[in-house]
């Protein structure tokens, strides 16, 4: 009978071992607060499940656009965003909501008066401090309203930390998944969202079992089986010593050594050729991904890189999933955007740029309202196109630009021709993959030359017309100019 003993530096009573190796875990069981924390901090897949979607969704910065303001206003917003470490707190708050089902992002006042509403004057100072709070920090304040006749049914607007209530304007509450009526979440201490681990607790335990099998295979893979003829029924000390000596010689054999055995004896390793459980582990990973409504490629990074490189259907599925994660984070970003706007575009900043940009609104209130109204945050595409795809796309755009230019160049003269050339050059310079070096053309000179040529043609026609009129009193129509086509740039 084989006996498996577990020894080493890790105690058998560690939290991960006690929780994930428990025999009473059943499918569909809801994890408690400490179970979720232990999975995230100790399980091999815990951090990957929580952080991988966030990291890929926030891999690139958003493009900030303020249509009714100069570029300096956008630069100021991005600077304050970085100074306040907004990306870190957005990711941290959303991370906690995925682990437990709910989290909060609070603005802590300097004087400790958390009941005081957040005013613009406090934001203008720029001394803003954030705290990311998990459900244990806000336990008791996020129970929720369970009366269906109330307008705030299953809605949450206020938090309290260690008995200190926070004004509604000072905190943002982030839910992961929507709350379900009379569905209590153990990890969040309330009728709120659910942890990302709530549906995959059982397959996460199965994954640890596969790790135990890995360890056993590695331990047993170095075992040698010596098929040696055993001594007879009468064994004396000399035969026993000789047998032990042969086994010790075999145990200490290394590359380059010579070991002699009898013709009817053999030395082999354990036959693990038919021991294949990688497919079972793949099934476990796919089950975990299915319970998370996540593409399986997030848990198998090799397939992820292949999908993005080849532009297959798996990559499109990952792209749509990342867009859904960004949509879940929108309310959190809206809260942070509003804070950064007030800090960045303060009255002091308005006075500092008013002299540089005379077209700004006359009052600060008008300036801030116009900036906020025209504010847009655009996410970059989650699916990165390959260089071949970018070149093909820019080639099509290049041909379209030439067709438009050749069509309009026939009817444009003077300043309009210069504007047409400027438009073509601006579009060509955006095709950095197709044209690494930018094209520079003096469009003012082209406009002037075109205007001078038009005046000369009109002068010649008028003179010829006058001579013709003196003879027959009829001024003929000028001969139409032949259109000139511009060939494509190779």
PDB file of C-alpha atoms in Angstrom, residues 154-433:
ATOM      1  CA  UNK A 154     -31.027  47.592  -4.088  1.00  0.00           C
ATOM      2  CA  UNK A 155     -29.110  50.840  -4.605  1.00  0.00           C
ATOM      3  CA  UNK A 156     -26.178  52.149  -2.609  1.00  0.00           C
ATOM      4  CA  UNK A 157     -25.089  55.763  -2.277  1.00  0.00           C
ATOM      5  CA  UNK A 158     -23.390  56.179   1.122  1.00  0.00           C
ATOM      6  CA  UNK A 159     -20.715  54.378   3.097  1.00  0.00           C
ATOM      7  CA  UNK A 160     -19.486  54.412   6.668  1.00  0.00           C
ATOM      8  CA  UNK A 161     -15.985  53.398   7.743  1.00  0.00           C
ATOM      9  CA  UNK A 162     -15.546  52.308  11.354  1.00  0.00           C
ATOM     10  CA  UNK A 163     -18.731  54.110  12.271  1.00  0.00           C
ATOM     11  CA  UNK A 164     -17.833  57.374  10.477  1.00  0.00           C
ATOM     12  CA  UNK A 165     -20.312  58.147   7.689  1.00  0.00           C
ATOM     13  CA  UNK A 166     -19.051  59.695   4.454  1.00  0.00           C
ATOM     14  CA  UNK A 167     -20.932  62.292   2.459  1.00  0.00           C
ATOM     15  CA  UNK A 168     -22.355  60.929  -0.777  1.00  0.00           C
ATOM     16  CA  UNK A 169     -20.166  63.272  -2.840  1.00  0.00           C
ATOM     17  CA  UNK A 170     -17.007  61.897  -1.209  1.00  0.00           C
ATOM     18  CA  UNK A 171     -17.321  58.243  -2.177  1.00  0.00           C
ATOM     19  CA  UNK A 172     -17.988  56.085  -5.185  1.00  0.00           C
ATOM     20  CA  UNK A 173     -19.373  52.563  -4.702  1.00  0.00           C
ATOM     21  CA  UNK A 174     -18.288  50.004  -7.290  1.00  0.00           C
ATOM     22  CA  UNK A 175     -20.284  46.788  -7.702  1.00  0.00           C
ATOM     23  CA  UNK A 176     -19.139  43.690  -9.546  1.00  0.00           C
ATOM     24  CA  UNK A 177     -22.289  42.209 -11.064  1.00  0.00           C
ATOM     25  CA  UNK A 178     -25.712  43.497 -10.119  1.00  0.00           C
ATOM     26  CA  UNK A 179     -27.284  42.585  -6.774  1.00  0.00           C
ATOM     27  CA  UNK A 180     -30.010  39.941  -6.697  1.00  0.00           C
ATOM     28  CA  UNK A 181     -33.030  40.255  -4.435  1.00  0.00           C
ATOM     29  CA  UNK A 182     -32.598  38.306  -1.174  1.00  0.00           C
ATOM     30  CA  UNK A 183     -29.239  36.934  -2.355  1.00  0.00           C
ATOM     31  CA  UNK A 184     -26.813  37.562   0.473  1.00  0.00           C
ATOM     32  CA  UNK A 185     -23.111  37.754  -0.467  1.00  0.00           C
ATOM     33  CA  UNK A 186     -20.887  36.357   2.260  1.00  0.00           C
ATOM     34  CA  UNK A 187     -17.726  37.967   0.934  1.00  0.00           C
ATOM     35  CA  UNK A 188     -19.318  41.441   0.875  1.00  0.00           C
ATOM     36  CA  UNK A 189     -21.421  41.274   4.044  1.00  0.00           C
ATOM     37  CA  UNK A 190     -24.577  42.402   2.297  1.00  0.00           C
ATOM     38  CA  UNK A 191     -27.112  42.019  -0.501  1.00  0.00           C
ATOM     39  CA  UNK A 192     -24.723  43.343  -3.100  1.00  0.00           C
ATOM     40  CA  UNK A 193     -22.712  42.028  -6.062  1.00  0.00           C
ATOM     41  CA  UNK A 194     -20.798  38.768  -6.140  1.00  0.00           C
ATOM     42  CA  UNK A 195     -17.131  37.875  -6.116  1.00  0.00           C
ATOM     43  CA  UNK A 196     -15.473  36.677  -9.305  1.00  0.00           C
ATOM     44  CA  UNK A 197     -14.537  33.514  -7.370  1.00  0.00           C
ATOM     45  CA  UNK A 198     -18.132  32.670  -6.463  1.00  0.00           C
ATOM     46  CA  UNK A 199     -18.731  30.369  -9.447  1.00  0.00           C
ATOM     47  CA  UNK A 200     -15.268  28.861  -9.829  1.00  0.00           C
ATOM     48  CA  UNK A 201     -14.441  27.811  -6.270  1.00  0.00           C
ATOM     49  CA  UNK A 202     -14.756  24.079  -6.974  1.00  0.00           C
ATOM     50  CA  UNK A 203     -12.664  24.017 -10.205  1.00  0.00           C
ATOM     51  CA  UNK A 204     -10.037  26.130  -8.430  1.00  0.00           C
ATOM     52  CA  UNK A 205      -9.710  23.290  -5.934  1.00  0.00           C
ATOM     53  CA  UNK A 206      -9.417  20.833  -8.838  1.00  0.00           C
ATOM     54  CA  UNK A 207      -6.563  22.900 -10.243  1.00  0.00           C
ATOM     55  CA  UNK A 208      -4.659  22.499  -6.980  1.00  0.00           C
ATOM     56  CA  UNK A 209      -5.207  18.755  -7.193  1.00  0.00           C
ATOM     57  CA  UNK A 210      -3.547  18.792 -10.620  1.00  0.00           C
ATOM     58  CA  UNK A 211      -0.573  20.551  -9.042  1.00  0.00           C
ATOM     59  CA  UNK A 212      -0.321  17.703  -6.507  1.00  0.00           C
ATOM     60  CA  UNK A 213      -0.243  15.267  -9.429  1.00  0.00           C
ATOM     61  CA  UNK A 214       2.538  17.320 -11.035  1.00  0.00           C
ATOM     62  CA  UNK A 215       4.569  17.073  -7.884  1.00  0.00           C
ATOM     63  CA  UNK A 216       4.085  13.313  -7.619  1.00  0.00           C
ATOM     64  CA  UNK A 217       5.140  12.804 -11.245  1.00  0.00           C
ATOM     65  CA  UNK A 218       8.290  14.842 -10.750  1.00  0.00           C
ATOM     66  CA  UNK A 219       9.140  12.938  -7.559  1.00  0.00           C
ATOM     67  CA  UNK A 220       8.544   9.533  -9.104  1.00  0.00           C
ATOM     68  CA  UNK A 221      10.186  10.315 -12.455  1.00  0.00           C
ATOM     69  CA  UNK A 222      13.644   9.821 -10.924  1.00  0.00           C
ATOM     70  CA  UNK A 223      12.918   6.364  -9.500  1.00  0.00           C
ATOM     71  CA  UNK A 224      14.924   3.454 -10.974  1.00  0.00           C
ATOM     72  CA  UNK A 225      13.608  -0.101 -11.025  1.00  0.00           C
ATOM     73  CA  UNK A 226      16.339  -2.724 -10.793  1.00  0.00           C
ATOM     74  CA  UNK A 227      15.272  -6.166 -11.999  1.00  0.00           C
ATOM     75  CA  UNK A 228      17.844  -8.164 -10.066  1.00  0.00           C
ATOM     76  CA  UNK A 229      17.635 -11.821  -9.249  1.00  0.00           C
ATOM     77  CA  UNK A 230      16.896 -12.224  -5.571  1.00  0.00           C
ATOM     78  CA  UNK A 231      19.009 -14.539  -3.387  1.00  0.00           C
ATOM     79  CA  UNK A 232      17.703 -17.919  -2.347  1.00  0.00           C
ATOM     80  CA  UNK A 233      15.799 -18.727   0.778  1.00  0.00           C
ATOM     81  CA  UNK A 234      18.983 -18.959   2.798  1.00  0.00           C
ATOM     82  CA  UNK A 235      20.538 -15.477   3.003  1.00  0.00           C
ATOM     83  CA  UNK A 236      23.660 -14.899   4.944  1.00  0.00           C
ATOM     84  CA  UNK A 237      25.248 -11.593   5.854  1.00  0.00           C
ATOM     85  CA  UNK A 238      27.708 -11.752   2.970  1.00  0.00           C
ATOM     86  CA  UNK A 239      24.945 -12.031   0.359  1.00  0.00           C
ATOM     87  CA  UNK A 240      22.954  -9.226   2.001  1.00  0.00           C
ATOM     88  CA  UNK A 241      25.992  -6.971   2.053  1.00  0.00           C
ATOM     89  CA  UNK A 242      26.758  -7.738  -1.578  1.00  0.00           C
ATOM     90  CA  UNK A 243      23.159  -6.984  -2.571  1.00  0.00           C
ATOM     91  CA  UNK A 244      23.206  -3.646  -0.742  1.00  0.00           C
ATOM     92  CA  UNK A 245      26.567  -2.784  -2.287  1.00  0.00           C
ATOM     93  CA  UNK A 246      25.219  -3.321  -5.800  1.00  0.00           C
ATOM     94  CA  UNK A 247      22.192  -1.136  -5.100  1.00  0.00           C
ATOM     95  CA  UNK A 248      24.368   1.634  -3.675  1.00  0.00           C
ATOM     96  CA  UNK A 249      26.621   1.493  -6.739  1.00  0.00           C
ATOM     97  CA  UNK A 250      23.515   1.818  -8.923  1.00  0.00           C
ATOM     98  CA  UNK A 251      22.180   4.708  -6.821  1.00  0.00           C
ATOM     99  CA  UNK A 252      25.443   6.633  -7.112  1.00  0.00           C
ATOM    100  CA  UNK A 253      25.934   6.036 -10.832  1.00  0.00           C
ATOM    101  CA  UNK A 254      26.463   9.179 -12.934  1.00  0.00           C
ATOM    102  CA  UNK A 255      27.114   9.979 -16.572  1.00  0.00           C
ATOM    103  CA  UNK A 256      30.438   8.447 -17.605  1.00  0.00           C
ATOM    104  CA  UNK A 257      30.335   5.657 -15.019  1.00  0.00           C
ATOM    105  CA  UNK A 258      30.088   1.963 -15.878  1.00  0.00           C
ATOM    106  CA  UNK A 259      27.727  -0.393 -14.082  1.00  0.00           C
ATOM    107  CA  UNK A 260      27.886  -4.144 -14.650  1.00  0.00           C
ATOM    108  CA  UNK A 261      24.890  -6.429 -14.245  1.00  0.00           C
ATOM    109  CA  UNK A 262      24.132 -10.037 -15.068  1.00  0.00           C
ATOM    110  CA  UNK A 263      22.637 -10.939 -18.464  1.00  0.00           C
ATOM    111  CA  UNK A 264      19.282 -11.850 -16.929  1.00  0.00           C
ATOM    112  CA  UNK A 265      19.037  -8.557 -14.969  1.00  0.00           C
ATOM    113  CA  UNK A 266      17.771  -5.111 -16.116  1.00  0.00           C
ATOM    114  CA  UNK A 267      17.682  -1.520 -14.855  1.00  0.00           C
ATOM    115  CA  UNK A 268      14.769   0.667 -15.933  1.00  0.00           C
ATOM    116  CA  UNK A 269      12.976   3.845 -14.875  1.00  0.00           C
ATOM    117  CA  UNK A 270       9.306   4.042 -14.036  1.00  0.00           C
ATOM    118  CA  UNK A 271       7.187   3.946 -17.189  1.00  0.00           C
ATOM    119  CA  UNK A 272       5.298   7.257 -17.143  1.00  0.00           C
ATOM    120  CA  UNK A 273       4.826   7.342 -20.902  1.00  0.00           C
ATOM    121  CA  UNK A 274       1.089   6.719 -20.776  1.00  0.00           C
ATOM    122  CA  UNK A 275       0.487   9.032 -17.835  1.00  0.00           C
ATOM    123  CA  UNK A 276      -1.116  12.038 -19.603  1.00  0.00           C
ATOM    124  CA  UNK A 277      -3.370  14.336 -17.615  1.00  0.00           C
ATOM    125  CA  UNK A 278      -2.638  17.612 -19.429  1.00  0.00           C
ATOM    126  CA  UNK A 279      -5.988  17.379 -21.190  1.00  0.00           C
ATOM    127  CA  UNK A 280      -7.734  17.174 -17.821  1.00  0.00           C
ATOM    128  CA  UNK A 281      -5.904  20.297 -16.660  1.00  0.00           C
ATOM    129  CA  UNK A 282      -6.917  22.078 -19.860  1.00  0.00           C
ATOM    130  CA  UNK A 283     -10.520  21.134 -19.136  1.00  0.00           C
ATOM    131  CA  UNK A 284     -10.173  22.555 -15.614  1.00  0.00           C
ATOM    132  CA  UNK A 285      -8.862  25.872 -16.980  1.00  0.00           C
ATOM    133  CA  UNK A 286     -11.668  26.061 -19.524  1.00  0.00           C
ATOM    134  CA  UNK A 287     -14.224  25.346 -16.787  1.00  0.00           C
ATOM    135  CA  UNK A 288     -12.801  28.150 -14.658  1.00  0.00           C
ATOM    136  CA  UNK A 289     -12.880  30.541 -17.625  1.00  0.00           C
ATOM    137  CA  UNK A 290     -16.456  29.496 -18.435  1.00  0.00           C
ATOM    138  CA  UNK A 291     -17.580  30.186 -14.877  1.00  0.00           C
ATOM    139  CA  UNK A 292     -15.987  33.638 -15.091  1.00  0.00           C
ATOM    140  CA  UNK A 293     -17.509  34.406 -18.516  1.00  0.00           C
ATOM    141  CA  UNK A 294     -13.924  35.046 -19.582  1.00  0.00           C
ATOM    142  CA  UNK A 295     -12.086  33.844 -22.715  1.00  0.00           C
ATOM    143  CA  UNK A 296      -9.942  30.843 -21.840  1.00  0.00           C
ATOM    144  CA  UNK A 297      -6.934  32.543 -23.458  1.00  0.00           C
ATOM    145  CA  UNK A 298      -6.620  34.765 -20.379  1.00  0.00           C
ATOM    146  CA  UNK A 299      -5.620  31.672 -18.386  1.00  0.00           C
ATOM    147  CA  UNK A 300      -3.416  30.194 -21.146  1.00  0.00           C
ATOM    148  CA  UNK A 301      -1.092  32.972 -22.249  1.00  0.00           C
ATOM    149  CA  UNK A 302       0.450  30.997 -25.125  1.00  0.00           C
ATOM    150  CA  UNK A 303      -2.885  30.892 -26.977  1.00  0.00           C
ATOM    151  CA  UNK A 304      -3.449  34.556 -26.191  1.00  0.00           C
ATOM    152  CA  UNK A 305      -0.289  35.718 -27.956  1.00  0.00           C
ATOM    153  CA  UNK A 306      -0.991  33.487 -30.938  1.00  0.00           C
ATOM    154  CA  UNK A 307      -4.527  34.818 -31.277  1.00  0.00           C
ATOM    155  CA  UNK A 308      -3.433  38.453 -31.228  1.00  0.00           C
ATOM    156  CA  UNK A 309      -0.589  37.821 -33.642  1.00  0.00           C
ATOM    157  CA  UNK A 310      -2.674  36.030 -36.254  1.00  0.00           C
ATOM    158  CA  UNK A 311      -5.866  38.058 -35.816  1.00  0.00           C
ATOM    159  CA  UNK A 312      -8.042  34.991 -35.387  1.00  0.00           C
ATOM    160  CA  UNK A 313     -11.547  34.754 -33.993  1.00  0.00           C
ATOM    161  CA  UNK A 314     -10.152  34.176 -30.499  1.00  0.00           C
ATOM    162  CA  UNK A 315      -8.546  37.606 -30.639  1.00  0.00           C
ATOM    163  CA  UNK A 316     -11.881  39.194 -31.558  1.00  0.00           C
ATOM    164  CA  UNK A 317     -13.506  37.455 -28.602  1.00  0.00           C
ATOM    165  CA  UNK A 318     -10.801  38.811 -26.289  1.00  0.00           C
ATOM    166  CA  UNK A 319     -11.262  42.293 -27.743  1.00  0.00           C
ATOM    167  CA  UNK A 320     -15.014  42.250 -27.054  1.00  0.00           C
ATOM    168  CA  UNK A 321     -14.369  41.030 -23.510  1.00  0.00           C
ATOM    169  CA  UNK A 322     -11.922  43.881 -22.856  1.00  0.00           C
ATOM    170  CA  UNK A 323     -14.493  46.368 -24.151  1.00  0.00           C
ATOM    171  CA  UNK A 324     -17.010  44.924 -21.694  1.00  0.00           C
ATOM    172  CA  UNK A 325     -14.538  45.328 -18.834  1.00  0.00           C
ATOM    173  CA  UNK A 326     -14.007  48.959 -19.810  1.00  0.00           C
ATOM    174  CA  UNK A 327     -17.753  49.466 -19.857  1.00  0.00           C
ATOM    175  CA  UNK A 328     -17.987  48.064 -16.317  1.00  0.00           C
ATOM    176  CA  UNK A 329     -15.342  50.576 -15.223  1.00  0.00           C
ATOM    177  CA  UNK A 330     -17.098  53.564 -16.823  1.00  0.00           C
ATOM    178  CA  UNK A 331     -18.855  54.776 -13.654  1.00  0.00           C
ATOM    179  CA  UNK A 332     -15.584  54.645 -11.758  1.00  0.00           C
ATOM    180  CA  UNK A 333     -13.828  56.610 -14.493  1.00  0.00           C
ATOM    181  CA  UNK A 334     -16.644  59.169 -14.582  1.00  0.00           C
ATOM    182  CA  UNK A 335     -16.218  59.773 -10.844  1.00  0.00           C
ATOM    183  CA  UNK A 336     -12.462  60.200 -11.183  1.00  0.00           C
ATOM    184  CA  UNK A 337     -12.793  62.381 -14.309  1.00  0.00           C
ATOM    185  CA  UNK A 338     -15.058  64.802 -12.466  1.00  0.00           C
ATOM    186  CA  UNK A 339     -12.568  65.110  -9.610  1.00  0.00           C
ATOM    187  CA  UNK A 340      -9.599  65.650 -11.920  1.00  0.00           C
ATOM    188  CA  UNK A 341     -11.501  68.275 -13.947  1.00  0.00           C
ATOM    189  CA  UNK A 342     -12.050  70.448 -10.867  1.00  0.00           C
ATOM    190  CA  UNK A 343      -8.471  70.041  -9.695  1.00  0.00           C
ATOM    191  CA  UNK A 344      -6.952  70.703 -13.139  1.00  0.00           C
ATOM    192  CA  UNK A 345      -9.197  73.480 -14.408  1.00  0.00           C
ATOM    193  CA  UNK A 346      -9.289  75.638 -11.286  1.00  0.00           C
ATOM    194  CA  UNK A 347      -9.917  79.412 -11.295  1.00  0.00           C
ATOM    195  CA  UNK A 348      -6.199  79.959 -10.730  1.00  0.00           C
ATOM    196  CA  UNK A 349      -5.357  77.954 -13.828  1.00  0.00           C
ATOM    197  CA  UNK A 350      -7.988  79.839 -15.848  1.00  0.00           C
ATOM    198  CA  UNK A 351      -6.405  83.166 -14.926  1.00  0.00           C
ATOM    199  CA  UNK A 352      -2.959  81.866 -15.908  1.00  0.00           C
ATOM    200  CA  UNK A 353      -3.961  80.939 -19.480  1.00  0.00           C
ATOM    201  CA  UNK A 354      -6.501  83.676 -20.165  1.00  0.00           C
ATOM    202  CA  UNK A 355      -3.822  85.969 -21.540  1.00  0.00           C
ATOM    203  CA  UNK A 356      -2.378  83.288 -23.842  1.00  0.00           C
ATOM    204  CA  UNK A 357      -5.716  82.344 -25.399  1.00  0.00           C
ATOM    205  CA  UNK A 358      -7.929  85.405 -25.986  1.00  0.00           C
ATOM    206  CA  UNK A 359     -10.754  83.275 -27.401  1.00  0.00           C
ATOM    207  CA  UNK A 360     -11.515  81.671 -24.033  1.00  0.00           C
ATOM    208  CA  UNK A 361     -14.879  82.397 -22.380  1.00  0.00           C
ATOM    209  CA  UNK A 362     -14.981  85.613 -20.377  1.00  0.00           C
ATOM    210  CA  UNK A 363     -15.782  84.025 -17.009  1.00  0.00           C
ATOM    211  CA  UNK A 364     -14.433  80.978 -15.195  1.00  0.00           C
ATOM    212  CA  UNK A 365     -17.861  79.331 -14.894  1.00  0.00           C
ATOM    213  CA  UNK A 366     -18.384  79.554 -18.648  1.00  0.00           C
ATOM    214  CA  UNK A 367     -14.872  78.205 -19.232  1.00  0.00           C
ATOM    215  CA  UNK A 368     -15.349  75.182 -16.962  1.00  0.00           C
ATOM    216  CA  UNK A 369     -18.817  74.370 -18.332  1.00  0.00           C
ATOM    217  CA  UNK A 370     -17.598  74.528 -21.938  1.00  0.00           C
ATOM    218  CA  UNK A 371     -14.605  72.277 -21.160  1.00  0.00           C
ATOM    219  CA  UNK A 372     -16.724  69.741 -19.296  1.00  0.00           C
ATOM    220  CA  UNK A 373     -19.408  69.777 -21.997  1.00  0.00           C
ATOM    221  CA  UNK A 374     -16.904  69.071 -24.776  1.00  0.00           C
ATOM    222  CA  UNK A 375     -14.860  66.555 -22.770  1.00  0.00           C
ATOM    223  CA  UNK A 376     -14.428  63.134 -24.350  1.00  0.00           C
ATOM    224  CA  UNK A 377     -12.321  60.140 -23.337  1.00  0.00           C
ATOM    225  CA  UNK A 378     -11.679  57.675 -26.156  1.00  0.00           C
ATOM    226  CA  UNK A 379     -10.288  54.222 -25.489  1.00  0.00           C
ATOM    227  CA  UNK A 380      -7.749  52.836 -27.986  1.00  0.00           C
ATOM    228  CA  UNK A 381      -8.657  49.676 -29.817  1.00  0.00           C
ATOM    229  CA  UNK A 382      -8.198  46.614 -27.676  1.00  0.00           C
ATOM    230  CA  UNK A 383      -7.227  44.499 -30.691  1.00  0.00           C
ATOM    231  CA  UNK A 384      -3.868  45.666 -31.990  1.00  0.00           C
ATOM    232  CA  UNK A 385      -3.635  45.277 -35.795  1.00  0.00           C
ATOM    233  CA  UNK A 386      -0.519  43.691 -37.226  1.00  0.00           C
ATOM    234  CA  UNK A 387       1.940  45.677 -39.333  1.00  0.00           C
ATOM    235  CA  UNK A 388       0.671  43.937 -42.459  1.00  0.00           C
ATOM    236  CA  UNK A 389      -2.901  44.948 -41.659  1.00  0.00           C
ATOM    237  CA  UNK A 390      -1.871  48.556 -40.965  1.00  0.00           C
ATOM    238  CA  UNK A 391      -0.004  48.781 -44.279  1.00  0.00           C
ATOM    239  CA  UNK A 392      -2.982  47.357 -46.185  1.00  0.00           C
ATOM    240  CA  UNK A 393      -5.368  49.803 -44.501  1.00  0.00           C
ATOM    241  CA  UNK A 394      -3.122  52.784 -45.179  1.00  0.00           C
ATOM    242  CA  UNK A 395      -2.676  51.700 -48.790  1.00  0.00           C
ATOM    243  CA  UNK A 396      -6.436  51.847 -49.317  1.00  0.00           C
ATOM    244  CA  UNK A 397      -6.586  55.261 -47.633  1.00  0.00           C
ATOM    245  CA  UNK A 398      -3.720  56.480 -49.807  1.00  0.00           C
ATOM    246  CA  UNK A 399      -5.489  55.511 -53.022  1.00  0.00           C
ATOM    247  CA  UNK A 400      -8.686  57.201 -51.828  1.00  0.00           C
ATOM    248  CA  UNK A 401      -6.805  60.433 -51.084  1.00  0.00           C
ATOM    249  CA  UNK A 402      -5.332  60.480 -54.594  1.00  0.00           C
ATOM    250  CA  UNK A 403      -8.733  59.927 -56.182  1.00  0.00           C
ATOM    251  CA  UNK A 404     -10.236  62.833 -54.263  1.00  0.00           C
ATOM    252  CA  UNK A 405      -7.274  65.081 -55.094  1.00  0.00           C
ATOM    253  CA  UNK A 406      -7.361  64.279 -58.829  1.00  0.00           C
ATOM    254  CA  UNK A 407     -11.098  64.951 -58.933  1.00  0.00           C
ATOM    255  CA  UNK A 408     -10.966  68.326 -57.141  1.00  0.00           C
ATOM    256  CA  UNK A 409      -7.678  69.604 -58.572  1.00  0.00           C
ATOM    257  CA  UNK A 410      -9.351  70.183 -61.946  1.00  0.00           C
ATOM    258  CA  UNK A 411     -11.740  72.763 -60.534  1.00  0.00           C
ATOM    259  CA  UNK A 412      -9.578  74.339 -57.800  1.00  0.00           C
ATOM    260  CA  UNK A 413      -7.484  77.429 -58.427  1.00  0.00           C
ATOM    261  CA  UNK A 414      -5.635  79.932 -56.282  1.00  0.00           C
ATOM    262  CA  UNK A 415      -6.154  79.626 -52.533  1.00  0.00           C
ATOM    263  CA  UNK A 416      -8.496  76.639 -52.886  1.00  0.00           C
ATOM    264  CA  UNK A 417      -5.762  74.684 -54.644  1.00  0.00           C
ATOM    265  CA  UNK A 418      -3.375  75.423 -51.778  1.00  0.00           C
ATOM    266  CA  UNK A 419      -5.941  74.216 -49.257  1.00  0.00           C
ATOM    267  CA  UNK A 420      -6.444  71.029 -51.285  1.00  0.00           C
ATOM    268  CA  UNK A 421      -2.700  70.314 -51.302  1.00  0.00           C
ATOM    269  CA  UNK A 422      -2.509  71.041 -47.567  1.00  0.00           C
ATOM    270  CA  UNK A 423      -5.329  68.551 -46.944  1.00  0.00           C
ATOM    271  CA  UNK A 424      -3.565  65.874 -48.974  1.00  0.00           C
ATOM    272  CA  UNK A 425      -0.227  66.442 -47.213  1.00  0.00           C
ATOM    273  CA  UNK A 426      -1.846  66.317 -43.758  1.00  0.00           C
ATOM    274  CA  UNK A 427      -3.482  62.975 -44.496  1.00  0.00           C
ATOM    275  CA  UNK A 428      -0.333  61.491 -45.996  1.00  0.00           C
ATOM    276  CA  UNK A 429       1.721  62.483 -42.956  1.00  0.00           C
ATOM    277  CA  UNK A 430      -0.599  60.478 -40.721  1.00  0.00           C
ATOM    278  CA  UNK A 431       0.374  57.293 -42.564  1.00  0.00           C
ATOM    279  CA  UNK A 432       3.560  56.735 -40.595  1.00  0.00           C
ATOM    280  CA  UNK A 433       3.714  53.032 -41.419  1.00  0.00           C
TER     281      UNK A 433
END
